[in-house]
Short mmCIF file of C-alpha atoms and ligand atoms in Angstrom, two decimals:
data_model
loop_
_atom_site.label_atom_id
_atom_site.label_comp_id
_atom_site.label_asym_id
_atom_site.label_seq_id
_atom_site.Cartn_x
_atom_site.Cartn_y
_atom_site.Cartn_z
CA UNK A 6 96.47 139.18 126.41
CA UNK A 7 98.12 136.97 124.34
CA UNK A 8 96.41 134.14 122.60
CA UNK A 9 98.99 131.25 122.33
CA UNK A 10 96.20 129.36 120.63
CA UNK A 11 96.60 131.62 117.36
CA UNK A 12 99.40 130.08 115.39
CA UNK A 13 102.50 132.28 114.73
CA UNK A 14 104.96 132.27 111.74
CA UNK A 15 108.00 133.78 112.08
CA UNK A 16 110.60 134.25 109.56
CA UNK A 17 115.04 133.66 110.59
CA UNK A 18 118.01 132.86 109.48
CA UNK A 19 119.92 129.76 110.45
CA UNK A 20 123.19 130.38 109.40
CA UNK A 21 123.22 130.84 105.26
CA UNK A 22 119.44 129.80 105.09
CA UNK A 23 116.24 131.77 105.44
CA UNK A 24 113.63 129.65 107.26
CA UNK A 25 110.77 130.09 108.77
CA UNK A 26 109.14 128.46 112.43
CA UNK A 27 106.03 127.60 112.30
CA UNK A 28 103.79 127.17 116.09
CA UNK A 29 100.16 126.54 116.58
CA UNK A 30 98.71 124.75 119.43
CA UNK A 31 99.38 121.26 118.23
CA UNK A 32 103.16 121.14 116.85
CA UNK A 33 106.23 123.37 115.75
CA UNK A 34 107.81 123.08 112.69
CA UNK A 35 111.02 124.25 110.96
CA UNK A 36 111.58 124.56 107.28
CA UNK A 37 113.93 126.48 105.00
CA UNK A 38 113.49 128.68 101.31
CA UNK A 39 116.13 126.40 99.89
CA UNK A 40 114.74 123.08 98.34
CA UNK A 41 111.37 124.40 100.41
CA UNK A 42 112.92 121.47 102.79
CA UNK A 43 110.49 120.91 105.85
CA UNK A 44 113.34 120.49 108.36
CA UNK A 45 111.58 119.35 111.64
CA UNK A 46 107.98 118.45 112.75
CA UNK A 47 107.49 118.41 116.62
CA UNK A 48 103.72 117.89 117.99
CA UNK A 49 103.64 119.60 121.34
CA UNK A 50 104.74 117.01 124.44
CA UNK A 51 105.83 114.48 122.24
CA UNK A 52 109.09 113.49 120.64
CA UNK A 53 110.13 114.84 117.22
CA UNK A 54 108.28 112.97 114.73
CA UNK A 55 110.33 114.48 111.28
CA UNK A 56 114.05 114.00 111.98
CA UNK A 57 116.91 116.92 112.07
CA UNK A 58 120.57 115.88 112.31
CA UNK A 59 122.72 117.14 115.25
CA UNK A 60 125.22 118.09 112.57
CA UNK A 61 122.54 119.74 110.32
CA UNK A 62 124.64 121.88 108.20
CA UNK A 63 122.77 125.44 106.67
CA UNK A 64 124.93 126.42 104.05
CA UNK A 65 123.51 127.76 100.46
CA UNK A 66 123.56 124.89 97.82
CA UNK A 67 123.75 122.12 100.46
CA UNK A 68 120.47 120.18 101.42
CA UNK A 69 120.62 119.98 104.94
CA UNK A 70 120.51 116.53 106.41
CA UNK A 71 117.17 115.41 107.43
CA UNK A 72 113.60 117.10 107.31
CA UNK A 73 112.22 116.10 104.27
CA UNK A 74 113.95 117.46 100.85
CA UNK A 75 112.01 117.30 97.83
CA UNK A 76 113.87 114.59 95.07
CA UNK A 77 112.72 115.80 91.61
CA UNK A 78 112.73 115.52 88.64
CA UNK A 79 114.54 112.50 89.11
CA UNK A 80 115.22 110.20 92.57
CA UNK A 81 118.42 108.44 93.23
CA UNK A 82 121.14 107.70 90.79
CA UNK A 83 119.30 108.93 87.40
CA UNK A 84 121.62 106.10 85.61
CA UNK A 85 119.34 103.80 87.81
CA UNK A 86 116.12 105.58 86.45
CA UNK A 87 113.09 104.50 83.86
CA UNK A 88 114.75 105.15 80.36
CA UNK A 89 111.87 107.70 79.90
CA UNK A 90 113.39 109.95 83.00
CA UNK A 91 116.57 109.16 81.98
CA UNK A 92 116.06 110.61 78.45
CA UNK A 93 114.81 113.87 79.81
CA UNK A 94 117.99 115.12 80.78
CA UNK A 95 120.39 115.80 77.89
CA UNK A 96 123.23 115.64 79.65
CA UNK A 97 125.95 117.68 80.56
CA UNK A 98 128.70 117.27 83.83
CA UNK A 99 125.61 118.08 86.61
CA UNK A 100 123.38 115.39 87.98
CA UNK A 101 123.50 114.83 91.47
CA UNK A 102 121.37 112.29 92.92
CA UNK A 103 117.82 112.62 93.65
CA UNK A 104 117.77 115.31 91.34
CA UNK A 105 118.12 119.38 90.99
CA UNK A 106 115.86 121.31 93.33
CA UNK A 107 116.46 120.37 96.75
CA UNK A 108 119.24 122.95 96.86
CA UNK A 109 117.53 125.95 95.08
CA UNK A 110 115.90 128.51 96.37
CA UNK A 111 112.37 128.13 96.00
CA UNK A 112 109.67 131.18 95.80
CA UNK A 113 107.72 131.51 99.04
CA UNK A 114 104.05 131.82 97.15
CA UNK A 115 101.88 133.00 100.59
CA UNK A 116 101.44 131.94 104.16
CA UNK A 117 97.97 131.70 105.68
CA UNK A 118 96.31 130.78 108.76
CA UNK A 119 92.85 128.47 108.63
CA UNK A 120 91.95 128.56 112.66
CA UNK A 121 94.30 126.87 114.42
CA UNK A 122 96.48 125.81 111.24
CA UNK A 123 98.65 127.38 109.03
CA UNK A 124 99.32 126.53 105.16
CA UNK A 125 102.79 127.70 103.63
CA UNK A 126 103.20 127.47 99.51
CA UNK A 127 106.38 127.39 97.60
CA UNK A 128 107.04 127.14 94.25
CA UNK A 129 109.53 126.38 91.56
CA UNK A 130 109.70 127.51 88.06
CA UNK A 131 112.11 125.09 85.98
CA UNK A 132 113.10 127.80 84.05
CA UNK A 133 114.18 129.94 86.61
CA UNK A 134 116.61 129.63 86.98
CA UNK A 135 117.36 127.17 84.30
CA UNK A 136 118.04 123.61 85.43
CA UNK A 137 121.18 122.36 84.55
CA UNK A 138 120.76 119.90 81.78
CA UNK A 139 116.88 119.72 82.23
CA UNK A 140 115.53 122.28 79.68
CA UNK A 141 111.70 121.71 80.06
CA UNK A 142 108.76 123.96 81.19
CA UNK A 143 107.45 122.66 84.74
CA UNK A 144 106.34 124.92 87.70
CA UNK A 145 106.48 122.43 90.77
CA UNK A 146 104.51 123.38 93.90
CA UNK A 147 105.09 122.11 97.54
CA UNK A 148 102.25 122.98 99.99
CA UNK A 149 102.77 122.56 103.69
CA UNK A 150 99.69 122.21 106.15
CA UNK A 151 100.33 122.10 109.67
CA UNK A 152 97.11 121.49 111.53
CA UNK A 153 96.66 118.46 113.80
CA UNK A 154 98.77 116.70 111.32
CA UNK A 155 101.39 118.02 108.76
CA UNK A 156 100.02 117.47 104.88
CA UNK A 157 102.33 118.05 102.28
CA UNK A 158 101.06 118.29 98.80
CA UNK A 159 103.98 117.86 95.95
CA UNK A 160 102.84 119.27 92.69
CA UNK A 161 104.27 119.05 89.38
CA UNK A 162 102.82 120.96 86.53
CA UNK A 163 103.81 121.01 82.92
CA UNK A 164 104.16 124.92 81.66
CA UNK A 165 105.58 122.77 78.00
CA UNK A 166 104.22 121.56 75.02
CA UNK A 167 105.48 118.02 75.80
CA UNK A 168 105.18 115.25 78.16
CA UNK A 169 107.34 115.29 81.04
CA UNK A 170 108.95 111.67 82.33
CA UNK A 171 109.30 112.43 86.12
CA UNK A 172 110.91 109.95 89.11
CA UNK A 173 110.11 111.95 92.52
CA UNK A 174 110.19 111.35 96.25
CA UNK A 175 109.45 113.63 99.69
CA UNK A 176 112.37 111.73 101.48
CA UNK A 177 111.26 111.94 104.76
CA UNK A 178 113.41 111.67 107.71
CA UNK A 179 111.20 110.17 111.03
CA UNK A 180 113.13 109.84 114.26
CA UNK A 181 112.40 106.88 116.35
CA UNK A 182 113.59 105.47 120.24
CA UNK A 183 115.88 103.05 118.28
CA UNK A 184 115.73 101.11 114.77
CA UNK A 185 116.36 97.96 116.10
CA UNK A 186 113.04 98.38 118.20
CA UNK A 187 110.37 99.66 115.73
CA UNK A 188 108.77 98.31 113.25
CA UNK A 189 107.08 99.04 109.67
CA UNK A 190 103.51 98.31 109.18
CA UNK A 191 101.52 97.88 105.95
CA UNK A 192 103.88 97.02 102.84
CA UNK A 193 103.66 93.11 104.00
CA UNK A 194 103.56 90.91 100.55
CA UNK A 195 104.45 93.67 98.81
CA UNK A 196 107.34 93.65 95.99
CA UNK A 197 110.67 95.35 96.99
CA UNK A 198 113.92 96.09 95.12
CA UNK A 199 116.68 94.93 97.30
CA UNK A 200 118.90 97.69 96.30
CA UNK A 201 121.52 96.38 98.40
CA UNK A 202 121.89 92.93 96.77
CA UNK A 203 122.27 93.85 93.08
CA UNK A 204 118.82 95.37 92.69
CA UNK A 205 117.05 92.05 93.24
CA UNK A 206 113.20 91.55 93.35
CA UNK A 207 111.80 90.41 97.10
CA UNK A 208 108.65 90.18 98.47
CA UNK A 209 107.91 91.34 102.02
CA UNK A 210 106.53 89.01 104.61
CA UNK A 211 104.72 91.06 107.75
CA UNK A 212 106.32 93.94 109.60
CA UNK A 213 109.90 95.23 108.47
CA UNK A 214 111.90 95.27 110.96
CA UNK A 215 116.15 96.41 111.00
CA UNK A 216 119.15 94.61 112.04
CA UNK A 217 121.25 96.53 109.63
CA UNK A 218 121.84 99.00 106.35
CA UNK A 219 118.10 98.67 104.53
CA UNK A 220 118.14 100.64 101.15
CA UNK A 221 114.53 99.29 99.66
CA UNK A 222 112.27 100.27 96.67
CA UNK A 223 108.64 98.70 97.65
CA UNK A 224 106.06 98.89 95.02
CA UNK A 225 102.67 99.14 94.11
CA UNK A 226 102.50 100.34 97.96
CA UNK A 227 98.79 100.83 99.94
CA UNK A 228 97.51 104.89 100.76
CA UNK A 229 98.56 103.82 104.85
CA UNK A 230 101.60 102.75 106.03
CA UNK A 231 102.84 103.30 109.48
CA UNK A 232 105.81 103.33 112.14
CA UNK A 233 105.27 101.45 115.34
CA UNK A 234 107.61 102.68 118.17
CA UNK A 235 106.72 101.05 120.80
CA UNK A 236 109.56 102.31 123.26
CA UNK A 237 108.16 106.18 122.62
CA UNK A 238 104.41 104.80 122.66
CA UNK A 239 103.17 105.88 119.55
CA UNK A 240 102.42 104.81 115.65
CA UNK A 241 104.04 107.62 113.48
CA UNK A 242 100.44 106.71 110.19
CA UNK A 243 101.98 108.02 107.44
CA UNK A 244 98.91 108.19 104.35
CA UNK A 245 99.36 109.30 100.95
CA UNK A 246 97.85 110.03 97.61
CA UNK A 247 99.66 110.03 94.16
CA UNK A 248 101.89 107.48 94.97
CA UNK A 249 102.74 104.02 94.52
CA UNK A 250 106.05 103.74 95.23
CA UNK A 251 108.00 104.19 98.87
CA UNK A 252 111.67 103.84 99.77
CA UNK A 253 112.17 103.06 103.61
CA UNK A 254 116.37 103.52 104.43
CA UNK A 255 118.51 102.84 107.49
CA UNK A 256 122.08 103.00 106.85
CA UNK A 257 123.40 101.36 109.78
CA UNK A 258 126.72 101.57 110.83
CA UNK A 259 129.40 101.48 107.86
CA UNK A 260 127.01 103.69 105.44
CA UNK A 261 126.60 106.18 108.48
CA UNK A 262 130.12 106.91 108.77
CA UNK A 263 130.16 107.77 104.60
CA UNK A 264 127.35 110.30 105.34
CA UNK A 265 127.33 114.00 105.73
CA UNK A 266 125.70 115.59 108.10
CA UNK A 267 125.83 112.64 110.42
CA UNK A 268 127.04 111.45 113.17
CA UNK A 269 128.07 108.15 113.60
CA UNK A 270 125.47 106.88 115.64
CA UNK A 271 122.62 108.57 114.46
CA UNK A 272 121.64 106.03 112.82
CA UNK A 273 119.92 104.71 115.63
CA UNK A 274 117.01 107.13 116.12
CA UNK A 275 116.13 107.69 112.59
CA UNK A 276 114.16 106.21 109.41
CA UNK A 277 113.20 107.42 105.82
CA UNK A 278 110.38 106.15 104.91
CA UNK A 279 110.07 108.44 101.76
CA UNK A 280 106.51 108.85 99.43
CA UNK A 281 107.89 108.24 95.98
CA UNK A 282 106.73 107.61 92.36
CA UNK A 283 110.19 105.75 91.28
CA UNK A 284 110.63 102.81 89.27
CA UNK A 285 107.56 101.39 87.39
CA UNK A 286 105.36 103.98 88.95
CA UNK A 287 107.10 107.19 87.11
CA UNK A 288 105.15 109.56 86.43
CA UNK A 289 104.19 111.14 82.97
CA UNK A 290 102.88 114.80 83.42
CA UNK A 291 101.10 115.69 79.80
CA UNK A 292 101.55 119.59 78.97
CA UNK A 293 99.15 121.79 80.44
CA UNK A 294 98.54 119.24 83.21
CA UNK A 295 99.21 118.89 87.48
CA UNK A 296 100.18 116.07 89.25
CA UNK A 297 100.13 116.14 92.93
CA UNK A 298 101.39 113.51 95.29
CA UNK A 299 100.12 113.79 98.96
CA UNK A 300 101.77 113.16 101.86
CA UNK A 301 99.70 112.82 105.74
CA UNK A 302 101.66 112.34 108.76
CA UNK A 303 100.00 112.00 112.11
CA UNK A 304 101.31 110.81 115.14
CA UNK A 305 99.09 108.78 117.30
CA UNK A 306 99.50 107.41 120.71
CA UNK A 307 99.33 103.26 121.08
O1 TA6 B 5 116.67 107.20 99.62
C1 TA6 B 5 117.71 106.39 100.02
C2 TA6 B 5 118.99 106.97 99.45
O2 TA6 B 5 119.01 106.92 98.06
C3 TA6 B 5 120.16 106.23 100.09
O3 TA6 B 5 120.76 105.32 99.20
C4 TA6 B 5 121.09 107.36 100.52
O4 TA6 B 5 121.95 107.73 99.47
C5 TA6 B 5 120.06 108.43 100.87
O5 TA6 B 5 119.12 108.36 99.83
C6 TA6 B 5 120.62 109.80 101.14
O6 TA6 B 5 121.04 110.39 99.95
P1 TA6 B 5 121.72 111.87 100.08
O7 TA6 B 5 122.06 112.25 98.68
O8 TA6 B 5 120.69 112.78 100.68
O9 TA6 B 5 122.90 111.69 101.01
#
């Protein structure tokens, strides 16, 4: 008889991209090999909390749209980066934003069960293959644990003999009933970077709430923040370790139509609210040390 409270892992290809499902009795979840980019998150009976666009493209060397893709070693526009990040990259034609992983291949290190949960490990050598422009000795890490919540667990680890200047984000996509209805708990009176009106320095007052494109950089951010969606009665609590630092994006209308991957209204049921150590909080990984930055996301019923 079969047990559908054992969770199952099974390995497919969507299109150009290996990927794996992931089911146990609480959620499903979808992630690919390349940019070891969780792509969707799905507790059982409820709405989607990680978002997937409806024009998801899975083509090699093309982060899909959505999920959550791994920014490293640097987020955004690097020109926009700490002068320490900035100087680790010596240049050269390639340097996409939010940096050079999230369309590799990563190594699938082992999948294992704990009871109900399962715990998928990927890794990344720096070397290997060589990242364009990037020449330093990191092995970065992302573990997945899906269990009544998903953890993911970002590390970076310096295989060199010298320090490594890092900017980083898991730019996580949540889908919600409609951005004009929810609501962001938790980052009220702290510092943002208005990236939308020349960089300048805010500071928030209560909830965040959207009535059009939002493109912020909040800092020295509290472990909880959290999503209230009040149409799809829950509060997606999003809790983290490792970082100060958290980007929340909506691009509204005009942006949206500018976007791969996206169509023109989609802006309406999504949100990144993305764990990030950007800005003053970079991160300096000494050789022979890990950093990990840790990323909880439960979704709870009001
Ligand atoms: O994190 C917010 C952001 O930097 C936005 O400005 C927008 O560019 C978004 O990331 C998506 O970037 P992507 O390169 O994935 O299209």
């Amino acid at each position: 008889m079969y047990d559908d409270t054992l969770p199952t892992v099974e390995q497919l290809e969507v299109d150009e991209l290996v990927c794996w499902r992931v089911h146990t009795r609480h959620a499903e979840l979808l992630m690919t090999q390349q940019g070891a980019q969780v792509l969707s998150y799905q507790p059982h009976g409820e709405e989607p909390v990680i978002w997937l666009s409806g024009q998801a493209a899975y083509q090699k060397g093309k982060a899909v749209r959505g999920g959550v893709p791994v920014c490293w070693p640097w987020f955004g526009d690097l020109r926009r980066n700490p002068a320490e990040v900035q100087g680790m990259h010596q240049g050269g034609p390639i340097c996409p934003a939010h940096g050079l992983v999230r369309e590799l291949d990563w190594e699938l290190l082992n999948i294992d069960t704990d009871g109900p949960a399962v715990h998928l490990a990927f890794t990344l050598d720096s070397r290997s293959p060589l990242l364009p422009g990037w020449p330093h000795a990191a092995k970065l890490r992302l573990d997945i644990r899906l269990g009544e919540q998903l953890q993911l667990t970002l590390s970076s680890h310096n295989t060199g003999d010298s320090p490594l200047a890092i900017s980083q984000a898991l730019h996580s996509y949540f889908a919600v009933s409609d951005i004009r209805e929810v609501e962001v708990e938790g980052l009220d009176g702290c510092r943002y970077i208005e990236t939308l009106e020349n960089w300048q320095q805010r500071q928030q007052q209560g909830a965040i709430a959207f009535h059009g494109e939002t493109d912020r950089i909040y800092l020295h951010t509290p472990k909880r923040m959290a999503i209230l969606d009040r149409a799809w009665k829950r509060r997606i609590e999003l809790e983290v370790e490792g970082s100060s630092s958290a980007v929340v994006w909506n691009p509204w209308i005009d942006k949206s139509r500018r976007l791969s991957q996206f169509s023109e209204d989609a802006w309406q049921g999504m949100l990144c609210i993305e764990t990030a150590r950007v800005m003053d909080d970079w991160l300096v990984v000494k050789p022979g040390e890990t950093h990990q930055m840790v990323l909880n996301i439960a979704s709870k019923p009001l």
